[in-house]
Short mmCIF file of N, CA and C in Angstrom, two decimals:
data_model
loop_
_atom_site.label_atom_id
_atom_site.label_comp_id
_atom_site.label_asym_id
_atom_site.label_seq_id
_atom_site.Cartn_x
_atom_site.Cartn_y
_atom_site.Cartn_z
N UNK A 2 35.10 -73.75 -3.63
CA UNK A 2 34.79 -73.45 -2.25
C UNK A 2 33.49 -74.15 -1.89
N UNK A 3 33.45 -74.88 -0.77
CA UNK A 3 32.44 -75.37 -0.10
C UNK A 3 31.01 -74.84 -0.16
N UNK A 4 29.44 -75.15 0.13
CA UNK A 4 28.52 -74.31 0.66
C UNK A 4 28.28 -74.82 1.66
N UNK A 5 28.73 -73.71 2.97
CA UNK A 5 27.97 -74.22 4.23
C UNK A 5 26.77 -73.95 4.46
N UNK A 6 25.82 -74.78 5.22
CA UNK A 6 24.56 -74.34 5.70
C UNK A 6 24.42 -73.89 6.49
N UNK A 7 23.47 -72.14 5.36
CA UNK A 7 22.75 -71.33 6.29
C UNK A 7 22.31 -71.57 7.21
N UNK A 8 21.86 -70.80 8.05
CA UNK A 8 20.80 -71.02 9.22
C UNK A 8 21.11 -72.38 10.46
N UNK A 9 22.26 -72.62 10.11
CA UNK A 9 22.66 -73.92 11.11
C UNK A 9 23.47 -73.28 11.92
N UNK A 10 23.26 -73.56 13.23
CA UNK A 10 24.81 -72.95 14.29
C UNK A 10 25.93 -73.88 14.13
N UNK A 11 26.96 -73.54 14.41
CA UNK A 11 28.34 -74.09 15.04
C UNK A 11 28.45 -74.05 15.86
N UNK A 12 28.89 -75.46 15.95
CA UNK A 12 28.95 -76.56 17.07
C UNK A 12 30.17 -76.68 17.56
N UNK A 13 30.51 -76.14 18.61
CA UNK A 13 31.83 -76.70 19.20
C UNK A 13 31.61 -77.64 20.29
N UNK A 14 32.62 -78.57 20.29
CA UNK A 14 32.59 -80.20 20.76
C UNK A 14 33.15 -79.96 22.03
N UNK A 15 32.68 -80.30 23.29
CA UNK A 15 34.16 -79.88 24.33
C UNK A 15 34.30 -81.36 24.73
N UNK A 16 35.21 -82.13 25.33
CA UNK A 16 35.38 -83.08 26.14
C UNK A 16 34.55 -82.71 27.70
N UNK A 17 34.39 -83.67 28.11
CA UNK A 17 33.69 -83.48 29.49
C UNK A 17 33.95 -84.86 30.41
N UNK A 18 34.66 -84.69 31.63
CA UNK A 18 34.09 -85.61 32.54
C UNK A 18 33.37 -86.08 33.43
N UNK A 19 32.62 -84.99 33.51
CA UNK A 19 31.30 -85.23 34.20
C UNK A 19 29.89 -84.49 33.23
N UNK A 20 29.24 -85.51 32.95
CA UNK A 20 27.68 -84.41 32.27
C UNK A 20 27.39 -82.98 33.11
N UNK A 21 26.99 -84.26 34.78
CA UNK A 21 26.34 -83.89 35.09
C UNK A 21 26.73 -82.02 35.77
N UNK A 22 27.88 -82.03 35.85
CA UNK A 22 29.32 -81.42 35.99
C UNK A 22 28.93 -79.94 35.56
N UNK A 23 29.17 -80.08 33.89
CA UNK A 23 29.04 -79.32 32.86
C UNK A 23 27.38 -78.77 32.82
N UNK A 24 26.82 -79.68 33.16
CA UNK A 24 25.18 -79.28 33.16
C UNK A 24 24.77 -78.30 33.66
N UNK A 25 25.34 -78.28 35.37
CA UNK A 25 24.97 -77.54 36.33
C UNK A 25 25.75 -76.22 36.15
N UNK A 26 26.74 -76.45 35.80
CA UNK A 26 27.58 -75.13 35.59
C UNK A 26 27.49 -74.07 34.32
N UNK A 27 26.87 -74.62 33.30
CA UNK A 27 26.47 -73.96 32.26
C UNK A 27 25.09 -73.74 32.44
N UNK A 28 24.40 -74.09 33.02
CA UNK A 28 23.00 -73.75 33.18
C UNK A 28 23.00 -72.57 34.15
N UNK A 29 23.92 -72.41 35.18
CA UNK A 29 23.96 -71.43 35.85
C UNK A 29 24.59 -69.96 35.41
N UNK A 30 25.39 -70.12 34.40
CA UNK A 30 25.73 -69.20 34.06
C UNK A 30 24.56 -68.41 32.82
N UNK A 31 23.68 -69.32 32.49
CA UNK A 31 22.12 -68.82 32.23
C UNK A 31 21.90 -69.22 30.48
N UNK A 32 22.98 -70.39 30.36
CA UNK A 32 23.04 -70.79 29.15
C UNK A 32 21.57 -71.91 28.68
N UNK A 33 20.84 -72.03 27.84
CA UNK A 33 19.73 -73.34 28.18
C UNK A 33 19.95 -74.61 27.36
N UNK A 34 19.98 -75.55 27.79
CA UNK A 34 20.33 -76.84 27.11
C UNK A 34 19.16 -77.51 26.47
N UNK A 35 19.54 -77.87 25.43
CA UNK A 35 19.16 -78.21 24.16
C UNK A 35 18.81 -79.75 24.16
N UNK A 36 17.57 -80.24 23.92
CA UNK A 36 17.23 -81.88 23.53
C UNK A 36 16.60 -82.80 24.37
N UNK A 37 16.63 -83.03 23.98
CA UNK A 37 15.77 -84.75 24.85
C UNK A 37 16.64 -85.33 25.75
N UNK A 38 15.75 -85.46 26.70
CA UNK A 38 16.76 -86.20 28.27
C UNK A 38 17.28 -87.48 27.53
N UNK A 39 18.19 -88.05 28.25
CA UNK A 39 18.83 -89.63 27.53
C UNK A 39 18.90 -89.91 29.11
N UNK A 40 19.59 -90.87 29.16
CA UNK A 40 19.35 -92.13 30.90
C UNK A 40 19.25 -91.38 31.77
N UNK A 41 20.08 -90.86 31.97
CA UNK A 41 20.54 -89.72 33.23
C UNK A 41 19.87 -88.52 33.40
N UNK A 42 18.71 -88.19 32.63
CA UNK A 42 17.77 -87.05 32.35
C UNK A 42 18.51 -85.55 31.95
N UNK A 43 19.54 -85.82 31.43
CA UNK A 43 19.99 -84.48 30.74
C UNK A 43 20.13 -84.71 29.33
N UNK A 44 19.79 -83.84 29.18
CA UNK A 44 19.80 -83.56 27.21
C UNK A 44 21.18 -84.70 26.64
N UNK A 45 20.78 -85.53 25.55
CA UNK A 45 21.61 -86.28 25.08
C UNK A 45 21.38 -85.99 23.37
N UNK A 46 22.63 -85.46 22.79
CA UNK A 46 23.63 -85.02 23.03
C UNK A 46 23.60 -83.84 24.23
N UNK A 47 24.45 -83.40 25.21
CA UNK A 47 24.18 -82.35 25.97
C UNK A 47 24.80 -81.32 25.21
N UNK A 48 23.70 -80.45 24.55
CA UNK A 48 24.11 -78.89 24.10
C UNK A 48 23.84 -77.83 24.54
N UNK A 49 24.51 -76.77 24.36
CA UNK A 49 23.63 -75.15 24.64
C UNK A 49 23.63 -74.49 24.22
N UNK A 50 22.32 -73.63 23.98
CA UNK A 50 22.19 -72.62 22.42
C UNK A 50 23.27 -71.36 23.35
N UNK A 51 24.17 -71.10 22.89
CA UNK A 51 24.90 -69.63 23.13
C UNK A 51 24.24 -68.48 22.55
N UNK A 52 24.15 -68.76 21.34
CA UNK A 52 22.96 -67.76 20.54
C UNK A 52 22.61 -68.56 18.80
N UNK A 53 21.90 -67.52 18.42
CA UNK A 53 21.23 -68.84 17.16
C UNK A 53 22.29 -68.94 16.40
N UNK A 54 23.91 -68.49 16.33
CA UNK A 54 24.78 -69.08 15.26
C UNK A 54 25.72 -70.17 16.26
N UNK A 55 25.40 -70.46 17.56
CA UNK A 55 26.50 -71.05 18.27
C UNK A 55 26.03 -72.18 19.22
N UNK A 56 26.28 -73.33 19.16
CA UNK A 56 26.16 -74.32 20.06
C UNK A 56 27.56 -74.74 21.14
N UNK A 57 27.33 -75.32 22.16
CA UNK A 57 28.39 -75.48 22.78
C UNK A 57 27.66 -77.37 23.01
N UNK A 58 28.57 -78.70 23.07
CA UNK A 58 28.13 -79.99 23.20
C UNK A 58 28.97 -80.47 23.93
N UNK A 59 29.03 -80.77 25.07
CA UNK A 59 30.03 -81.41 25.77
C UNK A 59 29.35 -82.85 25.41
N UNK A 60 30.72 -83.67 25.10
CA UNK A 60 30.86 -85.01 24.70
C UNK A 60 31.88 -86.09 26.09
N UNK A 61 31.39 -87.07 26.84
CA UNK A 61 32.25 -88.01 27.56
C UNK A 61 33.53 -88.28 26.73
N UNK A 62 34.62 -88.76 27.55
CA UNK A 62 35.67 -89.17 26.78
C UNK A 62 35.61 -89.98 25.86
N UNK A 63 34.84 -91.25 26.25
CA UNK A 63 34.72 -92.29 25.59
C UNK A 63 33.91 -91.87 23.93
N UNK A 64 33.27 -90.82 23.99
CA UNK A 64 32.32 -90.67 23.04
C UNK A 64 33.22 -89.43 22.04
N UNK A 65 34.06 -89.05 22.89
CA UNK A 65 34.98 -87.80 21.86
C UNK A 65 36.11 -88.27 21.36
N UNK A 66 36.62 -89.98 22.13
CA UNK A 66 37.98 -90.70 21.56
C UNK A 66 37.37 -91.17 20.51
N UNK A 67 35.63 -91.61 20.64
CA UNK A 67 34.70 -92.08 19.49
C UNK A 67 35.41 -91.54 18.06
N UNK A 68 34.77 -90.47 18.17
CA UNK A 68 34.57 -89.29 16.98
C UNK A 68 36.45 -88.90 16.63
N UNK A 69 36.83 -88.92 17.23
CA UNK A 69 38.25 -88.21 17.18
C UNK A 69 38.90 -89.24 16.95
N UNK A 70 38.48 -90.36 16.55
CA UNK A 70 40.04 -92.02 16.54
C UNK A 70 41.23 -91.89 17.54
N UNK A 71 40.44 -91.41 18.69
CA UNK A 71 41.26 -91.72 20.58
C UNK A 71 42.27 -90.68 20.06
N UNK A 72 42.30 -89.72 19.05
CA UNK A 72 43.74 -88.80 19.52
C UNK A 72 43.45 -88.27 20.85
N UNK A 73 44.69 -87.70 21.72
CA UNK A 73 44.37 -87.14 22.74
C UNK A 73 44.05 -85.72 23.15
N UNK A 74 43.03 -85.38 24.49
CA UNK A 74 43.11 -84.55 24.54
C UNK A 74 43.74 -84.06 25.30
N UNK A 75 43.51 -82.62 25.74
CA UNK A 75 44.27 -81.90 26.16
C UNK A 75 44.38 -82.08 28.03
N UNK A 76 45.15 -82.17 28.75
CA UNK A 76 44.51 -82.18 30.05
C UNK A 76 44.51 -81.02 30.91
N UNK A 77 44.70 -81.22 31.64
CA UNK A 77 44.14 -80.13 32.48
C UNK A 77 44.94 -78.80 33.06
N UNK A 78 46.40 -79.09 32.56
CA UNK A 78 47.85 -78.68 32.35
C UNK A 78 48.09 -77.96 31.29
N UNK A 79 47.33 -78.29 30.44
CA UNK A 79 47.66 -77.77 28.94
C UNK A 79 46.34 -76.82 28.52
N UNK A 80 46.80 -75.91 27.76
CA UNK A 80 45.53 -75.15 26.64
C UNK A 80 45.43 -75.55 25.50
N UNK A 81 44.55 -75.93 24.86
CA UNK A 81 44.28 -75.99 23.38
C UNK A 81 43.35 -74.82 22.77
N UNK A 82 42.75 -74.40 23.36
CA UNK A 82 42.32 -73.12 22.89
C UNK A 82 41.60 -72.21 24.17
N UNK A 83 41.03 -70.80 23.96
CA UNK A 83 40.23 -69.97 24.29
C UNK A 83 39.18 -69.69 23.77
N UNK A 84 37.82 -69.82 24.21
CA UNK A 84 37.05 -69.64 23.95
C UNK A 84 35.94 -67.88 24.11
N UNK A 85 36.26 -66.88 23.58
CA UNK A 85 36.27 -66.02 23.46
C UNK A 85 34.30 -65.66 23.63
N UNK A 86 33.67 -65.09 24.41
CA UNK A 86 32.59 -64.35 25.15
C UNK A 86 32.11 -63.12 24.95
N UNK A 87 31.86 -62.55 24.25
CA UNK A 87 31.53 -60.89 23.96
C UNK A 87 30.21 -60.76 24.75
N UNK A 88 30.24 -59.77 25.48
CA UNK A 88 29.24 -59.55 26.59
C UNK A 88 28.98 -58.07 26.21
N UNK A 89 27.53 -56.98 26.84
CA UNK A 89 27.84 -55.84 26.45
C UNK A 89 27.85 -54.51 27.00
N UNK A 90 28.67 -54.69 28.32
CA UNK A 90 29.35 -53.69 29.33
C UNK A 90 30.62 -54.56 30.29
N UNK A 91 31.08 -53.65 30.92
CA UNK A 91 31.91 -53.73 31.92
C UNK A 91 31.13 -54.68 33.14
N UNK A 92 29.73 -54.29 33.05
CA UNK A 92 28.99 -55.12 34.92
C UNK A 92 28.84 -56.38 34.13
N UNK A 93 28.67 -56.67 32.73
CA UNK A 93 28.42 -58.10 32.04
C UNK A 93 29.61 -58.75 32.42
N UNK A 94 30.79 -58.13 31.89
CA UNK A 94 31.96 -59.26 32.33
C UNK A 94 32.07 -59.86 34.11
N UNK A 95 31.97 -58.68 34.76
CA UNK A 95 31.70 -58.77 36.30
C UNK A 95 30.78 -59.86 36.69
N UNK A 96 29.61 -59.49 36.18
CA UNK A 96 28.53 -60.75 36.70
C UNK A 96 29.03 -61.79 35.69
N UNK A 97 29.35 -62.18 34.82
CA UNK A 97 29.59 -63.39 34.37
C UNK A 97 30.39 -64.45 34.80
N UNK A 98 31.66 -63.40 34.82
CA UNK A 98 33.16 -64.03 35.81
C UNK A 98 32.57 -64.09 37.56
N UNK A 99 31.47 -63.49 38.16
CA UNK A 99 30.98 -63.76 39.47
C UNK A 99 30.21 -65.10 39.63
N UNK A 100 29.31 -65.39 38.45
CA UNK A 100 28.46 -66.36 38.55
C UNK A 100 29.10 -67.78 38.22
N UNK A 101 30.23 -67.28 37.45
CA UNK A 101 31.21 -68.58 36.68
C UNK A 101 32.06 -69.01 38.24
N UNK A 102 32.57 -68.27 39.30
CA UNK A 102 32.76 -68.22 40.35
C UNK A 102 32.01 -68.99 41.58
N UNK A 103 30.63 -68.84 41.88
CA UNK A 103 30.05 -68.99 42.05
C UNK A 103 29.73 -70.32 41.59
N UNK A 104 29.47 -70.93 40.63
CA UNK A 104 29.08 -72.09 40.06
C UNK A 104 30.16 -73.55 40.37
N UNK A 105 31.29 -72.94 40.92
CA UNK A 105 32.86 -73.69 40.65
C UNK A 105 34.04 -73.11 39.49
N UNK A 106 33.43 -72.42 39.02
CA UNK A 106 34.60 -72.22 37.70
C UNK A 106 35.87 -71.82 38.60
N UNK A 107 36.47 -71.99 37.75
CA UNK A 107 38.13 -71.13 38.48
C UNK A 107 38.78 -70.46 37.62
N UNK A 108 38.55 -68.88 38.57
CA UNK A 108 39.14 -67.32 38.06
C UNK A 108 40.33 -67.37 37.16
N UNK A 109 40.85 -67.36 36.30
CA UNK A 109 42.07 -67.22 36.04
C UNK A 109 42.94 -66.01 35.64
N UNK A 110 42.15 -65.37 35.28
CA UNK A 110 42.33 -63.53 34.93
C UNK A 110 41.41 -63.05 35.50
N UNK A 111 41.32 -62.01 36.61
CA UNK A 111 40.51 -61.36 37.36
C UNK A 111 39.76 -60.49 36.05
N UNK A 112 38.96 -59.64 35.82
CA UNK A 112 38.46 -58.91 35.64
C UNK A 112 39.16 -57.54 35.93
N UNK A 113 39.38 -56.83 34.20
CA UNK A 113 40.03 -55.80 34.67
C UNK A 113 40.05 -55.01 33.14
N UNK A 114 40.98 -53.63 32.82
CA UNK A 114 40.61 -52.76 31.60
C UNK A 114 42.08 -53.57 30.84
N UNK A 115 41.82 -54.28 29.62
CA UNK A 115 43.31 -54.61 28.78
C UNK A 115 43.25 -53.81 27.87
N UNK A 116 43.87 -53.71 26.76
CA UNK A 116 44.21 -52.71 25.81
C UNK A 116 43.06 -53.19 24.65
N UNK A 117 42.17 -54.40 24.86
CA UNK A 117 41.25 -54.67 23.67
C UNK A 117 39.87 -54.89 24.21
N UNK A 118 40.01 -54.17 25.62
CA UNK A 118 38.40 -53.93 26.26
C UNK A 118 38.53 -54.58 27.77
N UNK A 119 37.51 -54.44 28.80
CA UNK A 119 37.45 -55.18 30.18
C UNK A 119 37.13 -56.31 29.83
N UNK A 120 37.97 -57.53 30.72
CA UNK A 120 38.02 -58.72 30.15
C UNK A 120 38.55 -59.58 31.27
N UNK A 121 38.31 -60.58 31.18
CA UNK A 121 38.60 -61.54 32.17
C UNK A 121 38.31 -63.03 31.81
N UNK A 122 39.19 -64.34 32.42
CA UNK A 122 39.26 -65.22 31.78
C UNK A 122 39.00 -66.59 32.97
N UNK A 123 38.20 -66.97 32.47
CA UNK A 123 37.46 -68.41 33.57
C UNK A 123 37.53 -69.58 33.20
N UNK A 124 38.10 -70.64 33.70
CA UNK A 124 38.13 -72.56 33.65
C UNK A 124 36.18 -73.07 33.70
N UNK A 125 36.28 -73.41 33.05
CA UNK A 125 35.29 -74.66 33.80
C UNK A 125 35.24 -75.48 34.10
N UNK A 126 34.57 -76.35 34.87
CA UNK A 126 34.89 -77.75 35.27
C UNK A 126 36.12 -78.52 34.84
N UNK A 127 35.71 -78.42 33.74
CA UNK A 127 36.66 -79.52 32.69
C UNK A 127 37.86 -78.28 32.37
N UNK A 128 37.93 -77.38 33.25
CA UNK A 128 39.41 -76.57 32.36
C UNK A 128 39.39 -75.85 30.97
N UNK A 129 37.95 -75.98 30.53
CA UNK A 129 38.28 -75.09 29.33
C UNK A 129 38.06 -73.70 29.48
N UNK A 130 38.88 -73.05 28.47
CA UNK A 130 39.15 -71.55 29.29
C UNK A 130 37.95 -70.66 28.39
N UNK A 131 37.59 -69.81 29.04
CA UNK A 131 36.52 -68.32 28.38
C UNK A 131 37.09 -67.10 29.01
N UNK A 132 37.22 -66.33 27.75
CA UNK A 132 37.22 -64.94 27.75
C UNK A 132 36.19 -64.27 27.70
N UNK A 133 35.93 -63.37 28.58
CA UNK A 133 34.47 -62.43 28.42
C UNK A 133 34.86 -61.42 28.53
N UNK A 134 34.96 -60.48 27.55
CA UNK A 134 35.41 -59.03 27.13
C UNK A 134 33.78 -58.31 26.76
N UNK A 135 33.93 -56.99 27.04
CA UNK A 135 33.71 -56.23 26.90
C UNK A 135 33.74 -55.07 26.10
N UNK A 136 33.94 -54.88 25.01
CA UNK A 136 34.56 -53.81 24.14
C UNK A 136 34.67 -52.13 24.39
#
């Protein structure tokens, strides 16, 4: 079995077609981005600490066909995954799914009680989906 390193977060990669896109919309939802400006004065790589075990990096196409040998991704039609949000009340999911609203995201599960907590599910820019439950 492997040793991963302690004390390092995980990094999930998203595709992005706009930086500047993803910038504004994750910053509003009160996430803070990570690094040194590059041309365009946003953090290059553009990351955001979620918390100290979790990064989120939106990558351009050109730079994720890079890394990935051009398999494709997913578009905007399709899911490849959910990205799952633990928040810690009922008004957290509310204001989150309001501000994700607010920012451009698009609602896709209102906010409401499911059988595994209040929960509700939001696009971002780029279509990738978040769950923000509540337990």
């Amino acid at each position: 079995m492997p040793t991963f390193t302690d004390g390092q977060p995980v990094i999930v990669a998203l595709p992005t077609e706009d930086r500047r896109k993803s910038h504004d919309f994750y910053t509003a939802l009160g996430l803070k981005a990570t690094g040194e400006p590059g041309g365009d004065g946003l953090p290059e790589p553009l990351q955001f600490e979620v918390n100290a075990g979790l990064r989120l990096m939106f990558v351009p196409p050109g730079g994720f066909g890079w890394v990935t040998n051009n398999r494709p991704t997913a578009s905007g039609e399709q899911t490849e995954c959910l990205l799952g949000l633990p928040v810690g009340s009922p008004r957290d999911v509310d204001t989150v799914v309001g501000t994700a609203r607010q920012a451009g995201g698009t609602i896709v599960m209102e906010p409401a009680q499911q059988p595994w907590g209040y929960s509700a599910v939001f696009a971002d820019p780029d279509d990738h989906l978040w769950q923000v439950t509540a337990g």
